[in-house]
Coordinates of C-alpha atoms and ligand atoms in Angstrom, one line a residue:
X1 CA 0.0 0.0 0.0
X2 CA 1.3 3.5 -0.7
X3 CA 0.8 6.5 1.4
X4 CA 0.1 9.7 -0.6
X5 CA -0.8 13.3 0.1
X6 CA -2.1 15.8 -2.3
X7 CA -2.4 19.6 -2.2
X8 CA -6.0 20.4 -1.1
X9 CA -5.9 23.7 -3.1
X10 CA -4.7 21.9 -6.3
X11 CA -5.7 18.2 -6.1
X12 CA -3.5 17.4 -9.1
X13 CA -0.4 18.3 -7.1
X14 CA 1.0 15.1 -5.5
X15 CA 3.0 16.2 -2.5
X16 CA 4.5 12.9 -1.5
X17 CA 4.1 9.1 -2.2
X18 CA 5.8 6.6 0.0
X19 CA 5.3 2.8 0.5
X20 CA 3.6 2.1 3.8
X21 CA 6.3 0.3 5.9
X22 CA 3.9 -2.3 7.4
X23 CA 3.5 -3.6 11.0
X24 CA 6.8 -5.5 11.1
X25 CA 8.8 -2.2 10.3
X26 CA 6.9 -0.5 13.1
X27 CA 7.9 -3.2 15.6
X28 CA 11.5 -2.9 14.4
X29 CA 11.5 0.9 14.8
X30 CA 10.0 0.6 18.3
X31 CA 12.8 -2.0 19.1
X32 CA 15.5 0.4 17.9
X33 CA 13.9 3.3 19.9
X34 CA 13.8 1.1 23.0
X35 CA 17.5 0.2 22.6
X36 CA 18.3 3.9 22.2
X37 CA 16.3 5.0 25.2
X38 CA 18.7 4.1 28.0
X39 CA 21.5 6.1 26.4
X40 CA 19.2 9.1 25.8
X41 CA 18.2 9.1 29.4
X42 CA 21.8 8.6 30.6
X43 CA 23.0 11.4 28.4
X44 CA 21.6 13.7 31.1
X45 CA 19.5 16.8 31.4
X46 CA 22.1 19.0 29.8
X47 CA 22.4 16.9 26.6
X48 CA 18.6 16.6 26.2
X49 CA 18.1 20.3 26.8
X50 CA 20.7 21.2 24.3
X51 CA 19.3 18.8 21.7
X52 CA 15.8 20.1 22.0
X53 CA 17.1 23.7 21.8
X54 CA 18.9 22.9 18.6
X55 CA 15.6 21.5 17.1
X56 CA 13.9 24.8 17.9
X57 CA 16.8 26.6 16.1
X58 CA 16.5 24.2 13.1
X59 CA 12.7 24.9 12.9
X60 CA 13.3 28.6 13.0
X61 CA 16.1 28.5 10.4
X62 CA 13.7 26.7 8.0
X63 CA 10.6 28.6 8.9
X64 CA 9.6 29.9 5.5
X65 CA 10.2 26.5 3.8
X66 CA 8.2 24.7 6.5
X67 CA 5.3 27.2 6.3
X68 CA 5.2 26.7 2.5
X69 CA 5.1 22.9 3.0
X70 CA 2.2 23.2 5.4
X71 CA 0.3 25.4 2.9
X72 CA 1.0 23.0 0.1
X73 CA 0.3 19.7 2.0
X74 CA -2.6 20.5 4.2
X75 CA -4.1 23.7 2.7
X76 CA -3.5 25.9 5.7
X77 CA -3.5 29.7 4.9
X78 CA 0.0 31.1 4.9
X79 CA -0.4 33.4 7.9
X80 CA -1.6 30.5 10.1
X81 CA 1.1 28.2 8.7
X82 CA 3.7 30.8 9.7
X83 CA 2.0 31.0 13.1
X84 CA 2.2 27.2 13.4
X85 CA 5.9 27.1 12.6
X86 CA 6.6 29.8 15.2
X87 CA 4.5 27.9 17.7
X88 CA 6.5 24.7 16.9
X89 CA 9.8 26.4 17.6
X90 CA 8.4 27.8 20.8
X91 CA 7.2 24.3 21.9
X92 CA 10.7 22.8 21.4
X93 CA 12.3 25.8 23.2
X94 CA 9.9 25.6 26.1
X95 CA 10.5 21.8 26.6
X96 CA 14.2 22.4 26.2
X97 CA 14.0 23.7 29.8
X98 CA 12.0 20.8 31.1
X99 CA 15.0 18.4 31.6
X100 CA 16.2 20.8 34.4
X101 CA 12.8 20.8 36.2
X102 CA 12.7 19.0 39.5
X103 CA 11.6 15.4 38.9
X104 CA 10.3 14.7 42.4
X105 CA 10.2 15.7 46.0
X106 CA 11.8 14.9 49.3
X107 CA 9.4 13.8 52.1
X108 CA 9.7 13.4 55.9
X109 CA 9.6 9.9 57.2
X110 CA 6.7 9.0 59.5
X111 CA 9.1 7.9 62.2
X112 CA 12.8 7.8 62.7
X113 CA 15.6 9.0 60.4
X114 CA 15.7 8.4 56.7
X115 CA 15.2 10.0 53.3
X116 CA 12.0 9.5 51.4
X117 CA 12.0 10.6 47.8
X118 CA 9.6 10.5 44.8
X119 CA 11.2 10.6 41.4
X120 CA 9.5 10.6 38.0
X121 CA 11.0 8.3 35.4
X122 CA 10.3 7.9 31.7
X123 CA 8.3 4.8 30.4
X124 CA 10.5 3.9 27.5
X125 CA 9.2 4.4 24.0
X126 CA 6.3 6.9 23.4
X127 CA 4.1 5.9 20.5
X128 CA 2.6 9.1 18.9
X129 CA -0.3 9.2 16.5
X130 CA -1.0 12.7 15.1
X131 CA -3.6 14.3 12.9
X132 CA -2.9 16.3 9.7
X133 CA -4.4 19.7 10.8
X134 CA -1.4 20.9 12.8
X135 CA 1.2 18.8 11.0
X136 CA 4.2 20.2 12.8
X137 CA 2.8 21.6 16.1
X138 CA 0.9 18.5 17.3
X139 CA 3.8 16.0 16.6
X140 CA 6.0 18.5 18.4
X141 CA 3.9 19.0 21.4
X142 CA 3.7 15.3 21.8
X143 CA 7.3 14.5 21.0
X144 CA 9.1 17.3 22.8
X145 CA 7.9 16.6 26.4
X146 CA 8.3 12.8 25.8
X147 CA 11.9 13.3 24.8
X148 CA 12.6 16.0 27.4
X149 CA 12.0 13.5 30.2
X150 CA 14.0 10.8 28.7
X151 CA 11.7 8.7 26.5
X152 CA 12.4 8.0 22.9
X153 CA 9.5 8.4 20.4
X154 CA 8.1 6.9 17.3
X155 CA 5.5 9.0 15.4
X156 CA 3.0 7.8 12.9
X157 CA 1.6 10.9 11.3
X158 CA -1.7 11.2 9.4
X159 CA -1.2 10.2 5.8
X160 CA -2.4 13.6 4.7
X161 CA 0.6 15.2 6.5
X162 CA 3.3 12.7 5.7
X163 CA 5.7 15.2 4.0
X164 CA 5.6 17.6 6.9
X165 CA 6.3 14.8 9.4
X166 CA 9.2 13.5 7.4
X167 CA 10.6 17.0 7.1
X168 CA 10.4 17.4 10.9
X169 CA 12.3 14.1 11.3
X170 CA 15.0 15.5 8.9
X171 CA 15.3 18.6 11.0
X172 CA 15.8 16.7 14.2
X173 CA 18.6 14.8 12.5
X174 CA 20.1 18.1 11.3
X175 CA 19.9 19.2 14.9
X176 CA 22.0 16.2 15.8
X177 CA 19.4 14.4 17.8
X178 CA 20.9 10.9 18.4
X179 CA 19.7 8.2 16.0
X180 CA 16.5 6.4 16.9
X181 CA 15.5 8.9 19.6
X182 CA 12.8 10.3 17.3
X183 CA 11.6 8.2 14.4
X184 CA 8.8 9.1 11.9
X185 CA 7.1 6.1 10.3
X186 CA 4.5 7.1 7.7
X187 CA 1.5 4.8 7.6
X188 CA -2.2 4.1 7.8
X189 CA -4.3 1.9 10.1
X190 CA -2.0 -1.1 10.1
X191 CA 1.0 0.9 11.3
X192 CA -1.1 2.8 13.8
X193 CA -2.3 -0.5 15.4
X194 CA 1.2 -1.9 15.4
X195 CA 2.5 1.2 17.2
X196 CA -0.2 1.1 19.9
X197 CA 0.6 -2.6 20.4
X198 CA 4.3 -2.0 20.8
X199 CA 4.8 1.4 22.6
X200 CA 5.2 1.9 26.3
X201 CA 3.1 5.0 26.5
X202 CA 0.6 6.3 23.8
X203 CA -0.5 9.7 22.8
X204 CA -3.2 10.1 20.1
X205 CA -5.0 13.0 18.5
X206 CA -7.7 12.4 15.9
X207 CA -11.2 11.2 15.4
X208 CA -13.4 10.0 18.2
X209 CA -14.0 6.5 16.6
X210 CA -10.3 5.7 16.1
X211 CA -9.3 7.3 19.4
X212 CA -11.7 5.1 21.4
X213 CA -10.1 2.0 19.7
X214 CA -6.6 3.3 20.5
X215 CA -7.6 3.8 24.2
X216 CA -9.1 0.3 24.4
X217 CA -6.0 -1.3 22.8
X218 CA -3.5 0.6 25.0
X219 CA -5.6 0.1 28.2
X220 CA -5.9 -3.6 27.4
X221 CA -2.2 -3.8 27.4
X222 CA -1.9 -1.8 30.6
X223 CA -0.1 1.0 28.9
X224 CA -0.9 4.7 29.7
X225 CA -2.7 6.5 27.0
X226 CA -4.0 10.0 26.3
X227 CA -6.4 10.8 23.5
X228 CA -7.6 14.1 22.1
X229 CA -10.7 13.5 20.1
X230 CA -13.5 15.6 18.6
X231 CA -14.7 18.9 19.9
X232 CA -18.1 20.6 19.3
X233 CA -17.4 24.1 20.5
X234 CA -19.8 26.9 21.4
X235 CA -19.5 30.6 21.4
X236 CA -21.8 32.4 23.9
X237 CA -22.6 36.1 23.2
X238 CA -24.2 38.1 25.9
X239 CA -26.3 41.2 25.3
X240 CA -23.6 43.5 26.8
X241 CA -20.9 42.2 24.5
X242 CA -19.0 44.4 21.9
X243 CA -20.9 42.7 19.1
X244 CA -18.5 43.7 16.3
X245 CA -15.5 42.4 18.3
X246 CA -17.3 39.2 19.2
X247 CA -18.4 38.6 15.5
X248 CA -14.8 39.1 14.4
X249 CA -13.5 36.5 16.9
X250 CA -16.3 34.1 16.2
X251 CA -16.0 34.3 12.4
X252 CA -12.3 33.6 12.8
X253 CA -13.1 30.6 15.0
X254 CA -15.7 29.3 12.4
X255 CA -13.8 29.9 9.2
X256 CA -10.1 30.0 10.2
X257 CA -8.4 27.2 8.4
X258 CA -11.8 26.2 7.1
X259 CA -12.9 25.2 10.6
X260 CA -10.5 22.2 10.6
X261 CA -9.4 22.5 14.3
X262 CA -10.8 20.6 17.2
X263 CA -11.1 24.0 18.8
X264 CA -13.2 25.6 16.0
X265 CA -16.6 27.2 16.8
X266 CA -19.5 25.3 15.3
X267 CA -22.3 26.6 17.6
X268 CA -23.1 30.2 18.2
X269 CA -25.4 31.0 21.1
X270 CA -26.8 34.5 21.2
X271 CA -28.4 35.6 24.5
X272 CA -31.5 37.7 24.4
X273 CA -31.1 41.1 22.6
X274 CA -27.7 40.0 21.3
X275 CA -29.4 37.8 18.7
X276 CA -30.3 40.3 16.0
X277 CA -27.2 42.5 16.0
X278 CA -24.9 39.5 16.3
X279 CA -26.6 37.7 13.4
X280 CA -26.1 40.8 11.2
X281 CA -22.4 41.3 12.3
X282 CA -21.6 37.6 11.9
X283 CA -23.2 37.4 8.4
X284 CA -21.1 40.4 7.4
X285 CA -17.9 39.1 8.9
X286 CA -18.3 35.6 7.3
X287 CA -19.2 37.1 3.9
X288 CA -15.9 38.9 3.8
X289 CA -13.7 36.0 4.9
X290 CA -11.3 35.1 2.1
X291 CA -8.7 32.5 1.2
X292 CA -6.1 34.2 3.4
X293 CA -8.2 33.1 6.4
X294 CA -10.3 30.1 5.3
X295 CA -8.6 28.0 2.5
X296 CA -9.8 24.6 1.3
X297 CA -10.8 21.6 3.4
X298 CA -8.4 18.7 3.3
X299 CA -9.9 16.5 0.6
X300 CA -12.9 15.7 -1.5
X301 CA -14.5 13.4 1.1
X302 CA -14.3 16.1 3.7
X303 CA -16.0 18.5 1.3
X304 CA -18.7 16.0 0.5
X305 CA -19.4 15.3 4.1
X306 CA -19.6 19.0 4.9
X307 CA -21.8 20.0 2.0
X308 CA -24.0 16.9 2.5
X309 CA -24.7 17.9 6.1
X310 CA -25.6 21.4 5.1
X311 CA -28.1 20.3 2.5
X312 CA -29.6 17.8 4.8
X313 CA -30.1 20.4 7.4
X314 CA -31.7 22.7 4.9
X315 CA -34.1 19.9 3.9
X316 CA -34.8 19.5 7.6
X317 CA -35.9 23.2 7.9
X318 CA -32.7 25.1 8.5
X319 CA -32.2 28.5 6.8
X320 CA -28.9 29.6 5.4
X321 CA -27.9 33.0 6.7
X322 CA -24.7 33.2 4.7
X323 CA -22.6 30.9 2.5
X324 CA -23.9 27.4 1.8
X325 CA -22.7 27.0 -1.7
X326 CA -19.8 25.0 -3.2
X327 CA -17.5 27.5 -5.0
X328 CA -16.9 26.6 -8.6
X329 CA -13.1 26.4 -8.6
X330 CA -10.4 23.9 -8.4
X331 CA -9.5 22.7 -4.9
X332 CA -11.8 21.5 -2.0
X333 CA -13.3 24.8 -1.0
X334 CA -16.5 25.2 1.1
X335 CA -18.0 28.7 1.7
X336 CA -18.0 30.0 5.2
X337 CA -21.6 29.2 6.3
X338 CA -23.9 30.2 9.0
X339 CA -27.3 28.4 9.5
X340 CA -30.2 29.1 11.7
X341 CA -33.2 26.9 12.8
X342 CA -31.2 23.7 12.6
X343 CA -33.2 21.0 14.4
X344 CA -31.7 20.1 17.7
X345 CA -31.0 16.5 16.9
X346 CA -29.6 17.1 13.4
X347 CA -26.0 15.9 13.1
X348 CA -24.9 19.5 12.3
X349 CA -25.9 20.4 15.8
X350 CA -24.5 17.3 17.5
X351 CA -21.3 16.2 15.6
X352 CA -18.0 17.6 14.6
X353 CA -17.8 18.1 10.9
X354 CA -14.4 19.9 10.5
X355 CA -15.6 22.6 8.0
X356 CA -16.3 26.3 8.0
X357 CA -19.9 25.9 9.1
X358 CA -21.7 27.0 12.2
X359 CA -25.2 26.9 13.6
X360 CA -26.8 30.0 15.3
X361 CA -29.0 29.4 18.3
X362 CA -31.0 31.9 20.5
X363 CA -31.1 31.6 24.3
X364 CA -33.4 33.6 26.6
X365 CA -30.7 34.2 29.2
X366 CA -27.3 33.1 30.4
X367 CA -28.7 30.0 32.2
X368 CA -30.3 28.7 29.0
X369 CA -27.2 29.5 27.0
X370 CA -25.0 27.5 29.4
X371 CA -27.4 24.6 29.4
X372 CA -27.4 24.7 25.5
X373 CA -23.6 24.9 25.5
X374 CA -23.2 22.0 27.9
X375 CA -25.6 19.8 25.9
X376 CA -22.9 18.2 23.8
X377 CA -20.9 15.0 24.0
X378 CA -17.6 16.7 23.2
X379 CA -16.8 19.8 25.3
X380 CA -13.4 21.1 24.4
X381 CA -13.3 24.9 24.1
X382 CA -16.1 27.4 24.7
X383 CA -15.8 31.1 24.1
X384 CA -17.8 33.7 26.1
X385 CA -18.3 37.2 24.8
X386 CA -19.3 39.8 27.4
X387 CA -18.1 43.0 29.1
X388 CA -19.4 41.8 32.5
X389 CA -16.8 40.2 34.8
X390 CA -19.6 38.6 36.8
X391 CA -21.1 36.9 33.7
X392 CA -17.6 35.8 32.6
X393 CA -16.8 34.3 35.9
X394 CA -20.3 32.6 36.2
X395 CA -19.8 31.1 32.7
X396 CA -16.3 30.0 33.5
X397 CA -17.6 28.3 36.6
X398 CA -20.6 26.5 35.0
X399 CA -19.5 25.7 31.5
X400 CA -18.5 22.1 31.1
X401 CA -15.5 22.5 28.8
X402 CA -11.8 21.9 29.0
X403 CA -11.0 25.5 27.9
X404 CA -13.0 28.6 28.4
X405 CA -11.9 31.7 26.5
X406 CA -13.4 35.0 27.4
X407 CA -13.5 37.6 24.6
X408 CA -11.3 35.4 22.4
X409 CA -11.9 32.9 19.6
X410 CA -12.5 29.3 20.8
X411 CA -9.6 28.2 18.7
X412 CA -6.0 29.1 19.6
X413 CA -4.0 27.4 22.3
X414 CA -1.4 28.5 24.8
X415 CA 1.2 25.8 24.3
X416 CA 2.5 26.1 27.8
X417 CA -0.8 25.4 29.5
X418 CA -2.7 22.0 29.8
X419 CA -4.8 21.3 26.8
X420 CA -7.9 19.0 26.7
X421 CA -11.6 18.8 26.9
X422 CA -14.3 17.2 29.0
X423 CA -16.7 14.3 28.4
X424 CA -16.0 12.6 25.1
X425 CA -13.5 15.2 23.9
X426 CA -10.5 13.8 25.7
X427 CA -9.2 10.8 27.5
X428 CA -6.5 10.6 30.1
X429 CA -3.9 13.1 31.2
X430 CA -3.9 16.6 29.6
X431 CA -1.4 17.4 26.8
X432 CA 1.0 20.4 26.8
X433 CA 2.5 22.4 29.6
X434 CA 3.7 20.7 32.7
X435 CA 0.8 18.2 32.4
X436 CA 2.6 16.5 29.5
X437 CA 5.8 16.0 31.6
X438 CA 3.7 14.1 34.1
X439 CA 2.0 12.0 31.4
X440 CA 5.2 10.8 30.0
X441 CA 6.7 9.8 33.4
X442 CA 5.7 7.5 36.2
X443 CA 6.5 8.3 39.8
X444 CA 8.9 6.1 41.9
X445 CA 9.0 6.2 45.6
X446 CA 12.5 5.7 47.0
X447 CA 13.0 5.1 50.8
X448 CA 16.5 5.3 52.1
X449 CA 16.7 4.2 55.7
X450 CA 20.0 4.5 57.6
X451 CA 21.4 1.3 59.0
X452 CA 18.8 -0.8 57.2
X453 CA 16.1 0.8 59.2
X454 CA 17.2 -0.9 62.5
Ligands
UN1_501 C1 -5.5 25.5 18.1 O1 -6.7 25.8 18.3 O2 -4.7 26.4 17.9 O3 -6.4 18.9 16.7 C2 -5.0 24.1 18.3 C3 -6.7 20.1 17.0 C4 -6.3 20.5 18.4 C5 -5.4 21.7 18.4 C6 -6.0 23.0 18.2 N1 -5.7 19.4 19.1 O4 -7.3 20.8 16.2

């Protein structure tokens, strides 16, 4: 089987074609990574810190080339692609400091002299499965913390982002990362399954269905696993909000990179008198979104799924406030679209579609808005737009979401803070920030008692 990726803006442009290596090659790569792990850990904090810092420098030195590759391979608009490259360098630089972080604590004994210590140790080989929508940042925010604390890592990228992942591996080699410390193996389902069956700790980002299977497989082996799955994210707009500002943020969260972020907004909930002005401002903002913000969706199947859901919602009684057509041009483009009156149980109101489409709801008051926002199986990021500190704090308290962003788009992530959702959106320990360092290590308790404790 061969793994191919095509340019979403120009589907005739083949970006890369490689033979899928197969399950045996995955097991062999994990074996080499396992053999390399002891040396990588023993090299010490200084060597690991320096290597991660050099990767940050290599990413920065190739920034424009990497941004162009992201644009070509996964259709991300250039400004966002540049942002992702900058974020990628920042992630490696941030985790370059992590090897020097304390790895445990000293405790008092319950009785008598002695030294009680906790010390966090790496598991061995981290198996990483990454999606295509952040083709450098997500592999990096999984790999960098894993490596910082002394694991080695094997990454299986999404087929659609194969070239970006292979380039990242080349840059780590250019940065003199020792061999077999970070391996990229392109592949599909067979390679993914083999990796989950062989790794010592597993981190997955992708669809809910595949993610659940990964969690089951890793848990069945007794291996720690984290999974970032779908998000169905709401934006709440209160009557006191600056409507123009809110509409700008929300339009960016709906249509930025064609809505292909697990943090994108797909449900807009207008409270009371906010409804009419917000609808008008949002229609205007979405109508003026262009290719520099939205771009194509990743492939034909993604476009068919999105446009099919929109027409079925319209057949079920929804009205199109803006967008809704398929542009007549090459590439997998979908118009930024806002719908109203989508029946509650329609898939567009309940499932993640990964397209620049959102549904507008009305709520009588903040309570109803929060109830509507919480009525979803995947709560990742919710934005709240208001000038009232009380309302913002009440919403932050009562919204059932992993991330609550006040007067900001639901998308956009602080790479040094924990990242993840509630309910079906995430499984296991948070990604990013210090949480990731915990995830990739296990605590050991060491008791040192003088004289054998006698
Ligand atoms: C962002 O909003 O900048 O797969 C990042 C995703 C998320 C990352 C979102 N894990 O879309």
